[in-house]
Coordinates of C-alpha atoms in Angstrom, one line a residue:
Chain A
M1 CA 90.1 103.7 114.0
R2 CA 90.8 104.8 117.5
H3 CA 89.4 103.3 120.6
H4 CA 90.7 105.8 123.1
D5 CA 93.6 108.1 123.2
G6 CA 95.7 109.8 125.9
P7 CA 94.9 109.6 129.6
P8 CA 91.3 109.2 130.8
A9 CA 89.2 112.3 131.0
D10 CA 87.9 113.4 134.4
L11 CA 84.3 113.5 133.0
A12 CA 82.5 112.1 130.0
V13 CA 79.1 113.8 129.4
V14 CA 76.7 112.0 127.0
G15 CA 74.2 114.4 125.5
A16 CA 74.8 118.0 124.4
G17 CA 71.3 119.4 125.2
P18 CA 70.7 121.9 128.0
A19 CA 71.6 119.5 130.8
G20 CA 74.8 118.2 129.2
M21 CA 76.0 121.6 128.1
A22 CA 75.4 123.2 131.5
A23 CA 77.2 120.4 133.3
A24 CA 80.2 120.5 130.9
V25 CA 80.5 124.2 131.3
E26 CA 80.5 124.1 135.1
A27 CA 82.8 121.1 135.4
A28 CA 85.3 122.4 132.8
R29 CA 85.4 125.8 134.4
A30 CA 86.3 124.2 137.7
G31 CA 89.3 122.6 136.1
L32 CA 88.0 119.1 135.1
A33 CA 89.0 117.6 131.8
V34 CA 85.7 117.1 130.1
V35 CA 84.6 115.3 127.0
L36 CA 81.1 116.0 125.8
V37 CA 79.7 113.6 123.2
D38 CA 76.4 113.8 121.3
S39 CA 74.9 111.9 118.4
G40 CA 73.8 115.1 116.6
A41 CA 75.6 117.3 114.2
R42 CA 75.2 120.4 116.3
L43 CA 75.0 121.3 119.9
G44 CA 71.7 121.9 121.6
G45 CA 69.9 118.5 121.7
Q46 CA 66.3 118.4 120.7
Y47 CA 65.1 121.5 122.5
Y48 CA 67.7 123.8 121.0
R49 CA 67.8 122.0 117.6
H50 CA 68.6 124.6 115.0
A51 CA 69.3 125.0 111.3
P52 CA 72.8 124.2 110.0
E53 CA 75.4 126.9 109.3
G54 CA 74.6 126.7 105.6
F55 CA 71.4 128.6 106.1
H56 CA 73.1 131.6 107.7
A57 CA 70.2 132.4 109.8
R58 CA 70.3 136.0 111.1
R59 CA 67.6 135.2 113.7
P60 CA 68.4 131.6 114.6
G61 CA 66.3 131.7 117.7
A62 CA 63.0 132.8 116.2
L63 CA 61.6 129.3 116.3
H64 CA 62.6 128.8 119.9
H65 CA 61.6 129.9 123.4
G66 CA 64.7 131.3 125.1
F67 CA 67.3 130.6 122.4
R68 CA 69.6 133.2 124.0
R69 CA 70.2 130.8 126.8
F70 CA 71.6 128.4 124.3
T71 CA 73.9 130.9 122.6
R72 CA 75.2 131.9 126.0
M73 CA 75.8 128.3 127.0
A74 CA 77.5 127.5 123.7
A75 CA 79.8 130.5 124.1
A76 CA 80.6 129.5 127.7
L77 CA 81.2 125.9 126.6
D78 CA 83.6 127.2 123.9
A79 CA 85.5 129.2 126.5
S80 CA 85.5 126.5 129.1
G81 CA 88.0 124.2 127.5
A82 CA 85.6 121.2 127.4
E83 CA 86.2 118.9 124.4
V84 CA 83.1 118.5 122.2
R85 CA 82.7 115.5 120.0
L86 CA 79.6 115.6 117.9
G87 CA 78.3 112.8 115.6
R88 CA 78.9 110.1 118.2
R89 CA 76.3 107.5 118.9
V90 CA 76.9 105.9 122.2
W91 CA 75.9 102.2 122.1
A92 CA 77.3 100.9 125.3
V93 CA 78.9 102.1 128.6
E94 CA 80.7 100.0 131.1
K95 CA 82.9 100.2 134.1
V96 CA 86.5 99.2 133.5
T97 CA 89.5 98.9 135.6
G98 CA 92.1 101.6 134.8
P99 CA 95.8 101.1 135.2
G100 CA 96.5 101.5 138.9
E101 CA 93.5 103.6 139.5
D102 CA 89.9 103.4 140.5
D103 CA 87.3 102.2 138.2
L104 CA 86.9 104.1 134.9
V105 CA 83.8 104.3 132.7
A106 CA 84.3 103.4 129.0
V107 CA 81.8 105.1 126.7
H108 CA 81.7 103.2 123.5
C109 CA 80.7 105.3 120.5
L110 CA 80.2 105.0 116.8
A111 CA 81.6 108.1 115.1
G112 CA 80.5 109.5 111.8
E113 CA 77.1 109.1 110.1
R114 CA 77.8 106.8 107.1
D115 CA 81.0 104.8 107.6
E116 CA 80.9 104.7 111.3
R117 CA 84.0 103.9 113.2
R118 CA 84.5 102.7 116.8
E119 CA 85.7 105.2 119.3
T120 CA 85.8 104.8 123.1
V121 CA 86.0 107.6 125.6
L122 CA 87.5 106.6 129.0
A123 CA 86.7 108.8 131.9
R124 CA 86.7 108.8 135.7
R125 CA 83.1 110.0 135.9
L126 CA 80.1 109.8 133.7
L127 CA 77.1 112.1 133.3
I128 CA 74.1 110.7 131.5
A129 CA 72.2 113.6 129.9
T130 CA 70.6 111.7 127.0
G131 CA 67.2 113.5 127.0
A132 CA 64.0 112.0 126.0
H133 CA 62.0 111.0 122.9
D134 CA 58.4 111.2 122.0
R135 CA 55.9 108.8 123.5
P136 CA 53.6 107.8 120.7
L137 CA 50.4 105.8 121.0
P138 CA 49.3 103.4 118.2
F139 CA 46.1 104.1 116.2
P140 CA 44.9 102.9 112.8
G141 CA 47.1 104.4 110.1
W142 CA 49.8 105.8 112.4
D143 CA 52.5 104.3 110.1
L144 CA 51.4 106.3 107.0
P145 CA 53.9 108.7 105.6
G146 CA 52.8 112.1 106.7
V147 CA 52.2 111.1 110.3
F148 CA 54.9 112.4 112.5
T149 CA 55.6 112.4 116.2
A150 CA 55.1 115.9 117.6
G151 CA 58.8 116.2 118.2
G152 CA 59.5 114.9 114.7
A153 CA 57.5 117.6 113.0
Q154 CA 59.2 120.1 115.3
A155 CA 62.7 118.7 114.5
L156 CA 62.1 118.9 110.8
L157 CA 61.1 122.6 111.2
K158 CA 63.8 123.7 113.7
G159 CA 66.6 121.6 112.3
D160 CA 66.0 121.7 108.6
L161 CA 63.5 124.6 108.1
V162 CA 61.1 122.3 106.3
V163 CA 57.4 122.3 107.2
A164 CA 55.8 118.9 107.6
G165 CA 52.8 119.7 105.4
R166 CA 50.5 122.2 103.9
T167 CA 47.7 121.4 106.2
V168 CA 48.7 120.0 109.5
V169 CA 46.7 118.5 112.4
V170 CA 48.4 118.5 115.9
A171 CA 47.2 116.0 118.4
G172 CA 48.1 114.2 121.6
T173 CA 48.5 115.5 125.1
G174 CA 50.6 118.0 127.0
P175 CA 51.8 121.5 126.7
F176 CA 54.4 120.6 124.1
L177 CA 51.6 120.5 121.4
L178 CA 51.3 124.3 121.6
P179 CA 54.8 125.4 120.5
V180 CA 54.6 122.7 117.8
A181 CA 51.4 124.1 116.4
A182 CA 52.5 127.7 116.8
G183 CA 55.8 127.0 115.0
L184 CA 54.1 125.2 112.1
A185 CA 51.5 128.0 111.7
A186 CA 54.1 130.7 111.8
A187 CA 56.1 128.8 109.1
G188 CA 53.1 128.9 106.7
A189 CA 51.3 125.7 107.3
R190 CA 47.6 125.7 107.8
V191 CA 47.1 124.1 111.2
A192 CA 43.6 122.6 111.0
G193 CA 43.3 122.0 114.7
V194 CA 45.1 121.2 118.0
F195 CA 43.4 118.3 119.7
E196 CA 44.3 117.8 123.3
A197 CA 43.1 114.5 124.8
N198 CA 43.1 116.0 128.3
G199 CA 42.0 119.5 129.3
R200 CA 43.3 122.6 127.5
F201 CA 46.7 124.0 128.7
G202 CA 46.5 127.2 130.6
L203 CA 43.6 126.1 132.7
A204 CA 45.6 123.7 134.8
P205 CA 46.0 125.0 138.4
A206 CA 49.8 124.5 138.3
V207 CA 50.1 126.8 135.3
L208 CA 48.1 129.5 137.0
A209 CA 50.5 129.2 140.0
H210 CA 53.6 129.6 137.9
P211 CA 53.8 133.1 136.3
G212 CA 56.6 132.3 133.8
K213 CA 54.8 129.3 132.4
L214 CA 51.5 131.2 132.4
V215 CA 53.1 134.0 130.2
E216 CA 54.6 131.4 127.9
A217 CA 51.2 129.6 127.6
A218 CA 49.4 132.8 126.9
G219 CA 51.9 133.6 124.2
Y220 CA 51.2 130.4 122.4
A221 CA 47.5 130.8 122.8
R222 CA 47.7 134.3 121.3
R223 CA 49.8 133.1 118.3
L224 CA 47.3 130.2 117.7
A225 CA 44.4 132.6 117.9
A226 CA 46.1 135.0 115.4
H227 CA 46.3 132.1 112.9
R228 CA 42.7 131.1 113.7
V229 CA 43.9 127.7 114.9
P230 CA 41.1 125.8 116.9
Y231 CA 42.4 124.3 120.2
L232 CA 40.1 121.7 121.6
G233 CA 40.3 119.7 124.8
R234 CA 39.0 116.1 125.2
H235 CA 39.6 115.3 121.5
A236 CA 42.0 112.9 119.8
V237 CA 43.0 111.7 116.4
V238 CA 41.8 108.1 116.5
A239 CA 42.7 107.1 112.9
A240 CA 44.8 108.3 110.0
H241 CA 43.8 107.5 106.4
G242 CA 45.3 107.5 103.0
G243 CA 46.6 105.2 100.3
D244 CA 50.4 105.7 100.2
E245 CA 50.4 108.9 102.2
L246 CA 48.2 110.6 104.7
T247 CA 45.2 112.4 103.3
H248 CA 42.9 112.8 106.3
V249 CA 42.4 111.9 109.9
T250 CA 39.4 110.9 112.1
V251 CA 39.0 113.0 115.2
A252 CA 36.9 111.8 118.1
R253 CA 35.5 113.5 121.1
L254 CA 36.8 111.6 124.2
G255 CA 35.1 110.5 127.4
R256 CA 36.9 111.0 130.7
D257 CA 38.8 107.8 130.3
W258 CA 39.5 108.6 126.6
T259 CA 36.8 106.3 125.3
P260 CA 36.2 107.6 121.8
G261 CA 32.7 109.1 121.1
A262 CA 31.4 111.2 118.2
R263 CA 33.8 111.3 115.2
R264 CA 34.5 113.5 112.2
T265 CA 37.0 113.7 109.4
I266 CA 39.6 116.4 108.7
E267 CA 41.6 116.6 105.5
C268 CA 45.3 117.1 106.1
D269 CA 48.6 116.0 104.6
A270 CA 50.5 115.9 107.9
L271 CA 49.8 114.9 111.5
A272 CA 52.0 115.7 114.4
V273 CA 51.0 113.6 117.3
G274 CA 52.6 113.0 120.7
Y275 CA 51.5 111.8 124.1
G276 CA 54.4 113.0 126.2
F277 CA 58.0 111.8 126.4
V278 CA 60.0 108.8 127.4
P279 CA 63.3 109.5 129.2
Q280 CA 66.3 107.8 127.5
I281 CA 67.8 105.8 130.3
E282 CA 69.3 102.7 128.7
L283 CA 72.9 103.8 129.5
A284 CA 71.9 104.1 133.1
T285 CA 70.3 100.7 133.2
Q286 CA 73.3 99.1 131.5
L287 CA 75.3 100.3 134.5
G288 CA 72.7 99.1 137.0
C289 CA 71.5 102.5 138.1
A290 CA 68.4 102.4 140.3
T291 CA 65.2 103.6 138.6
R292 CA 61.7 104.6 139.7
G293 CA 58.3 104.4 138.0
G294 CA 55.7 107.0 137.9
G295 CA 53.9 109.0 135.2
D296 CA 57.1 110.5 133.8
G297 CA 59.1 107.3 134.2
P298 CA 60.8 105.0 134.3
A299 CA 63.5 107.5 135.3
V300 CA 66.8 107.4 137.0
V301 CA 66.9 108.0 140.8
V302 CA 69.4 110.7 141.8
D303 CA 70.3 112.5 144.9
E304 CA 70.7 116.3 145.5
G305 CA 74.0 116.3 143.6
M306 CA 72.5 114.3 140.6
R307 CA 74.4 111.2 141.7
T308 CA 72.8 107.9 140.7
S309 CA 73.0 104.8 142.8
V310 CA 76.1 103.7 141.0
P311 CA 79.3 105.4 142.2
G312 CA 80.8 107.7 139.7
V313 CA 77.7 107.9 137.5
Y314 CA 75.5 111.0 137.4
A315 CA 72.3 111.9 135.5
A316 CA 70.6 115.2 134.7
G317 CA 67.7 116.4 132.6
E318 CA 65.0 114.2 131.2
P319 CA 66.6 110.9 132.3
T320 CA 65.8 111.9 135.9
G321 CA 62.1 112.5 135.0
V322 CA 60.6 114.5 132.2
G323 CA 60.7 118.2 133.2
G324 CA 61.7 120.3 130.2
A325 CA 64.7 122.4 129.1
E326 CA 64.8 124.9 132.0
L327 CA 64.9 122.1 134.6
A328 CA 67.4 120.2 132.6
E329 CA 69.8 123.2 132.5
V330 CA 69.4 123.7 136.3
E331 CA 70.1 120.0 136.9
G332 CA 73.1 120.1 134.6
G333 CA 74.6 122.9 136.5
I334 CA 74.0 121.2 139.8
A335 CA 75.6 118.0 138.4
G336 CA 78.6 119.9 137.0
R337 CA 79.3 121.5 140.4
A338 CA 78.8 118.3 142.3
L339 CA 81.2 116.4 139.9
A340 CA 83.8 119.1 140.4
A341 CA 83.4 119.0 144.2
D342 CA 83.5 115.2 144.3
L343 CA 86.8 115.2 142.3
G344 CA 88.3 117.7 144.8
R345 CA 87.8 120.9 142.8
D346 CA 86.1 124.1 143.9
A347 CA 83.2 124.7 141.6
G348 CA 81.9 127.7 143.4
R349 CA 78.3 127.9 144.6
A350 CA 75.1 128.6 142.8
P351 CA 72.8 129.7 145.6
G352 CA 69.2 129.0 144.7
S353 CA 69.7 126.3 142.2
A354 CA 68.4 123.6 144.6
R355 CA 65.3 125.7 145.2
R356 CA 64.8 126.3 141.5
R357 CA 65.2 122.6 140.8
A358 CA 62.6 121.8 143.5
A359 CA 60.1 124.4 142.1
L360 CA 60.5 123.2 138.5
T361 CA 60.3 119.6 139.5
A362 CA 57.1 120.3 141.3
F363 CA 55.7 122.0 138.2
A364 CA 56.7 119.1 136.0
A365 CA 55.0 116.7 138.4
A366 CA 51.9 118.8 138.3
M367 CA 52.0 118.7 134.5
T368 CA 52.4 114.9 134.5
R369 CA 49.3 114.7 136.7
A370 CA 47.3 117.1 134.5
Y371 CA 48.3 115.4 131.2
P372 CA 48.2 111.6 131.9
V373 CA 47.6 109.0 129.3
R374 CA 44.3 107.2 129.9
D375 CA 43.8 103.6 128.8
G376 CA 40.7 104.4 126.7
W377 CA 43.1 104.8 123.7
Q378 CA 43.0 101.0 123.4
G379 CA 39.4 101.5 122.2
W380 CA 40.9 103.1 119.0
L381 CA 42.7 99.9 118.0
L382 CA 41.4 97.6 115.2
D383 CA 42.6 94.1 114.7
D384 CA 44.9 95.1 111.9
T385 CA 46.3 98.2 113.6
L386 CA 50.1 97.9 113.9
I387 CA 51.2 98.0 117.5
C388 CA 54.9 97.5 116.6
R389 CA 55.9 99.4 113.5
C390 CA 59.2 97.8 113.0
E391 CA 58.2 94.1 113.2
E392 CA 54.7 95.0 111.9
V393 CA 52.8 93.3 114.7
P394 CA 49.1 93.9 114.5
Y395 CA 46.8 94.2 117.5
A396 CA 45.2 90.9 116.6
R397 CA 48.5 89.1 117.3
I398 CA 48.8 90.8 120.7
K399 CA 45.3 89.6 121.5
E400 CA 46.2 86.1 120.4
A401 CA 49.3 86.1 122.6
R402 CA 47.2 87.3 125.6
A403 CA 44.7 84.5 124.9
L404 CA 47.6 82.1 124.9
G405 CA 48.4 83.2 128.4
A406 CA 50.9 86.1 127.9
T407 CA 49.7 88.2 130.7
D408 CA 52.8 90.4 131.1
A409 CA 54.8 92.6 128.7
R410 CA 57.8 90.2 128.7
S411 CA 55.7 87.2 127.6
L412 CA 53.8 89.3 125.0
K413 CA 57.2 90.2 123.5
L414 CA 58.4 86.6 123.4
L415 CA 55.2 85.4 121.8
A416 CA 54.2 88.2 119.5
R417 CA 57.6 90.0 119.1
P418 CA 56.6 93.6 119.5
G419 CA 59.5 95.8 120.3
M420 CA 62.1 93.4 118.8
G421 CA 63.0 95.5 115.8
W422 CA 65.2 98.4 114.9
C423 CA 63.7 101.0 117.3
Q424 CA 64.3 98.5 120.2
G425 CA 60.8 99.1 121.5
R426 CA 61.2 102.8 121.9
M427 CA 58.1 103.6 119.8
C428 CA 55.8 100.8 121.0
G429 CA 57.2 100.0 124.5
Y430 CA 54.7 102.2 126.4
A431 CA 51.7 100.8 124.4
V432 CA 52.8 97.2 124.8
A433 CA 53.3 97.6 128.5
R434 CA 49.8 99.1 128.9
L435 CA 48.3 96.4 126.7
A436 CA 49.7 93.9 129.2
G437 CA 48.2 96.0 132.0
E438 CA 51.6 97.0 133.3
D439 CA 53.5 100.3 133.8
P440 CA 56.5 100.4 131.5
A441 CA 59.6 98.7 132.9
P442 CA 63.1 100.2 132.7
P443 CA 64.7 99.3 129.3
R444 CA 67.0 96.4 129.0
R445 CA 69.2 97.1 126.0
P446 CA 72.7 95.6 126.3
I447 CA 73.3 97.5 123.0
A448 CA 71.8 101.0 123.4
Q449 CA 71.8 101.7 119.7
P450 CA 71.3 99.5 116.6
V451 CA 74.8 98.7 115.5
R452 CA 75.8 97.2 112.1
L453 CA 77.7 94.1 112.9
G454 CA 80.5 95.0 110.6
D455 CA 81.2 98.1 112.8
L456 CA 81.5 95.9 115.9
A457 CA 83.5 93.2 114.3
G458 CA 86.1 95.7 112.9
E459 CA 88.6 95.5 115.7
P460 CA 89.0 93.8 119.1
G461 CA 88.7 96.0 122.1
P462 CA 91.8 97.3 123.8
P463 CA 93.4 94.8 126.2
D464 CA 92.7 96.8 129.4
F465 CA 89.0 96.3 129.4
A466 CA 86.5 93.6 128.7
G467 CA 84.8 93.8 125.3
P468 CA 81.2 94.8 125.0
P469 CA 78.5 92.1 125.2
E470 CA 78.3 90.1 122.0
P471 CA 75.4 91.2 119.9
A472 CA 72.7 88.8 118.7
G473 CA 69.7 89.0 116.5
R474 CA 69.4 90.3 113.0
P475 CA 72.0 89.2 110.4
D476 CA 73.1 92.8 109.7
F477 CA 72.0 94.7 112.8
A478 CA 72.3 94.2 116.5
A479 CA 69.2 95.9 117.8
G480 CA 66.3 94.3 119.6
E481 CA 65.5 94.9 123.2
D482 CA 66.5 92.0 125.4
P483 CA 63.1 90.3 126.2
R484 CA 64.4 88.6 129.4
Chain B
M1 CA 35.8 121.8 110.3
T2 CA 37.5 120.4 107.3
A3 CA 40.7 121.3 105.4
G4 CA 41.1 121.9 101.7
H5 CA 38.8 125.0 101.2
P6 CA 38.5 126.0 97.5
G7 CA 41.3 128.1 96.4
E8 CA 43.8 126.7 98.9
P9 CA 46.6 124.5 97.8
G10 CA 45.7 120.9 98.3
P11 CA 47.9 118.3 99.8
P12 CA 51.0 117.7 97.7
A13 CA 50.8 114.9 95.1
P14 CA 53.1 112.1 96.1
G15 CA 56.6 112.3 94.6
H16 CA 56.0 115.2 92.2
P17 CA 58.8 117.7 92.0
G18 CA 58.1 121.1 93.4
E19 CA 55.0 120.1 95.2
G20 CA 56.4 119.8 98.6
P21 CA 55.1 121.4 101.7
P22 CA 55.6 125.1 102.2
H23 CA 59.1 126.2 103.2
P24 CA 59.3 128.7 106.0
G25 CA 60.4 131.4 103.6
H26 CA 62.5 132.1 100.6
Q27 CA 65.7 133.8 99.8
G28 CA 65.4 137.6 99.3
E29 CA 62.0 137.7 100.9
P30 CA 62.5 137.8 104.6
G31 CA 59.3 137.9 106.5
T32 CA 57.1 136.8 103.6
P33 CA 55.6 133.4 103.9
R34 CA 54.6 131.8 100.7
P35 CA 53.1 128.5 99.8
G36 CA 54.9 126.1 97.7
H37 CA 55.2 126.4 93.9
P38 CA 53.4 123.5 92.3
G39 CA 55.1 122.4 89.2
E40 CA 58.3 124.4 89.8
P41 CA 61.5 123.1 91.2
G42 CA 61.6 123.2 95.0
P43 CA 62.6 126.7 96.3
P44 CA 65.7 127.1 98.5
H45 CA 65.1 126.5 102.2
A46 CA 65.7 130.0 103.3
G47 CA 63.5 130.3 106.3
H48 CA 61.9 133.7 106.6
L49 CA 61.3 133.0 110.2
V50 CA 65.0 132.9 111.0
S51 CA 65.9 135.5 108.4
A52 CA 68.1 132.9 106.6
R53 CA 70.4 133.7 103.7
P54 CA 71.3 130.1 102.6
E55 CA 74.3 129.3 100.7
P56 CA 73.7 128.1 97.1
G57 CA 72.4 124.6 97.2
F58 CA 74.0 121.6 95.6
P59 CA 72.4 118.9 93.5
I60 CA 71.8 115.4 94.7
R61 CA 69.8 112.7 92.8
V62 CA 66.8 110.8 94.0
D63 CA 66.1 107.8 91.8
G64 CA 68.0 109.7 89.1
R65 CA 66.0 112.9 89.4
P66 CA 68.0 116.0 90.5
V67 CA 66.9 117.9 93.6
T68 CA 68.7 120.7 95.5
A69 CA 70.0 120.4 99.0
V70 CA 71.2 123.2 101.3
P71 CA 74.5 122.5 103.0
G72 CA 73.9 120.7 106.3
Q73 CA 70.4 119.6 105.5
T74 CA 69.5 116.0 106.0
I75 CA 68.5 113.6 103.2
G76 CA 65.0 113.3 104.8
A77 CA 64.5 117.0 104.8
V78 CA 65.6 117.3 101.2
L79 CA 63.2 114.6 100.2
Y80 CA 60.4 116.2 102.0
A81 CA 61.1 119.6 100.7
N82 CA 60.8 118.2 97.2
G83 CA 57.5 116.5 97.8
I84 CA 58.8 113.0 98.4
R85 CA 57.3 111.7 101.6
S86 CA 57.6 108.0 101.2
W87 CA 60.8 106.2 100.3
R88 CA 60.8 102.8 101.9
T89 CA 58.5 99.7 101.7
T90 CA 58.3 97.3 104.6
R91 CA 58.4 93.5 104.3
A92 CA 54.6 93.6 104.4
G93 CA 54.6 96.2 101.6
R94 CA 53.7 99.3 103.6
P95 CA 55.1 102.7 102.6
R96 CA 57.3 104.5 105.2
G97 CA 59.0 107.9 105.5
L98 CA 59.9 110.2 108.4
F99 CA 58.2 109.6 111.7
C100 CA 60.2 110.5 114.8
G101 CA 62.6 112.8 113.0
I102 CA 65.4 112.4 115.6
G103 CA 67.0 109.1 114.8
V104 CA 65.0 106.9 117.2
C105 CA 62.4 105.0 115.1
F106 CA 64.5 103.8 112.2
D107 CA 61.4 104.1 109.9
C108 CA 63.1 106.5 107.5
L109 CA 65.9 104.2 106.4
V110 CA 67.2 105.0 102.9
T111 CA 69.9 103.9 100.5
V112 CA 72.5 106.4 99.6
N113 CA 75.3 105.7 97.1
G114 CA 74.4 102.0 97.4
E115 CA 74.8 102.0 101.2
A116 CA 71.5 100.7 102.7
S117 CA 69.9 101.3 106.0
L118 CA 71.0 104.9 106.6
R119 CA 68.6 107.0 108.6
A120 CA 67.4 109.8 106.3
C121 CA 66.6 112.1 109.3
R122 CA 70.2 111.9 110.5
T123 CA 72.3 111.6 107.3
E124 CA 73.4 115.0 105.9
A125 CA 73.2 115.3 102.2
R126 CA 76.6 115.5 100.4
P127 CA 77.1 116.8 96.8
G128 CA 76.6 114.1 94.3
D129 CA 74.7 111.8 96.6
E130 CA 72.6 109.2 94.7
V131 CA 69.5 108.4 96.8
T132 CA 67.5 105.2 95.9
T133 CA 64.0 104.8 97.2
G134 CA 61.8 101.7 97.0

């Protein structure tokens, strides 16, 4: 069981998706000692998730848009000298005082997937490139087996080559629904419909103004048409039904504010549903990095070199605002060069990357405006609809808490306990905030990942830094989001 | 618009071997999508889309029943590929399986070789694994 070994690295990168990989390549090429950690078993993050070696895929990128960019980056990473440590869940980061040096950052990991062991990476600088996860909305039956987040159905297909169902419905909002539906259809599922709660993609002015995105959108539209997949705007899945598993869904036409109107039923054994993404920023908030709100937030505030408000801590990709893989890679490259320059190395120049970042950020902002979540979804809820899946908190209990005077999300959590379970509020946090009439607040998770107490109790921390905060909560797990 | 036209395979029956969702292809038949094979053991996860030639699978057991895993595949994917979509019951008695698929939601917790609370979507199958549902 090692905590840390050897001298501190120059840079620890958390997250081996497009942003983390690009940053590690640039920084290592410039001569920095880089350690790149990721919780997954393979490089690539969610966007470039791909099948394990055991499948011997001859066309591993057939399920991806732009997979060649990933293979190029992976080769560059291999040649760069950066140290890659996969299968590491980071549960805490903190500033520590190094021997006779400036502050260091300690990245506390759990290594391995079954018998996890503690491992700490010490580094002079930290880059947070932790990506995002799906933003689900609750609706009756959303906890039935067979209901997936859109990203979950995509992950099962890309990462394990398993199709979520024979007959699949895709629903939610945003352009991400299209590649999910196209992938499932190509893999042999019957996609019974794509139901976009806002307007259909491809008609948004921002897409028409962005040729690359327009071509990509047209490609998905063509593939869906070839499989005769209906794609409807202003519709949503408002309920999922079945006994032990999903058997059918109710689809409703939506009003402008998403108030459900006329309904019909569609048989299906899988549903892939997603209403955008939530940046994973709890490592940044642990360190006190400034955040901002907005439709794609809360997100970490960064400057033109991807520096956060905390000296020595950088962020790139979705944590700075949801913008997709292409923007993440650009931001990672910018961060890697800025890190190298800030540590006195010459990272060379990448003319045009600031301009590309600005253009892609503008496109992402336009997408956020075109695909908002409207509060009419609250009209889908029944008294027994679970809001929090982990703690099984029904809507009725949220209403009771509100009647008792819980008028903000924090009080709702203390009274009704949504978001206090294993997922630490990641799945219901957005919904709970909106049910309290608030925009989602930055996460407060002193422990960024549920940790088995035995794994924490195993060994004391090394003497040169203060131990992590003591966990509290479940007898066997330290998990819940801090309600304070 | 409804699913389940006559002549099309219906939704898989819960927990029946070989009635899983379609796999994206099969060994030796690159480019040929086929539906599942009801009543037969689950086919290898070859993936016509990516022109895969998977290594021979290895057996694991699910509640004593043997199923085949491809090296590197997660327990959750192996269960799904074999038509098992629900493997945990909440305190309130509700069935759960995969949801987020990326290790965030903790809905897919499963017991492997007696070790509880492992995320099926993140835990790679190993030869000889004994998976317990319930």
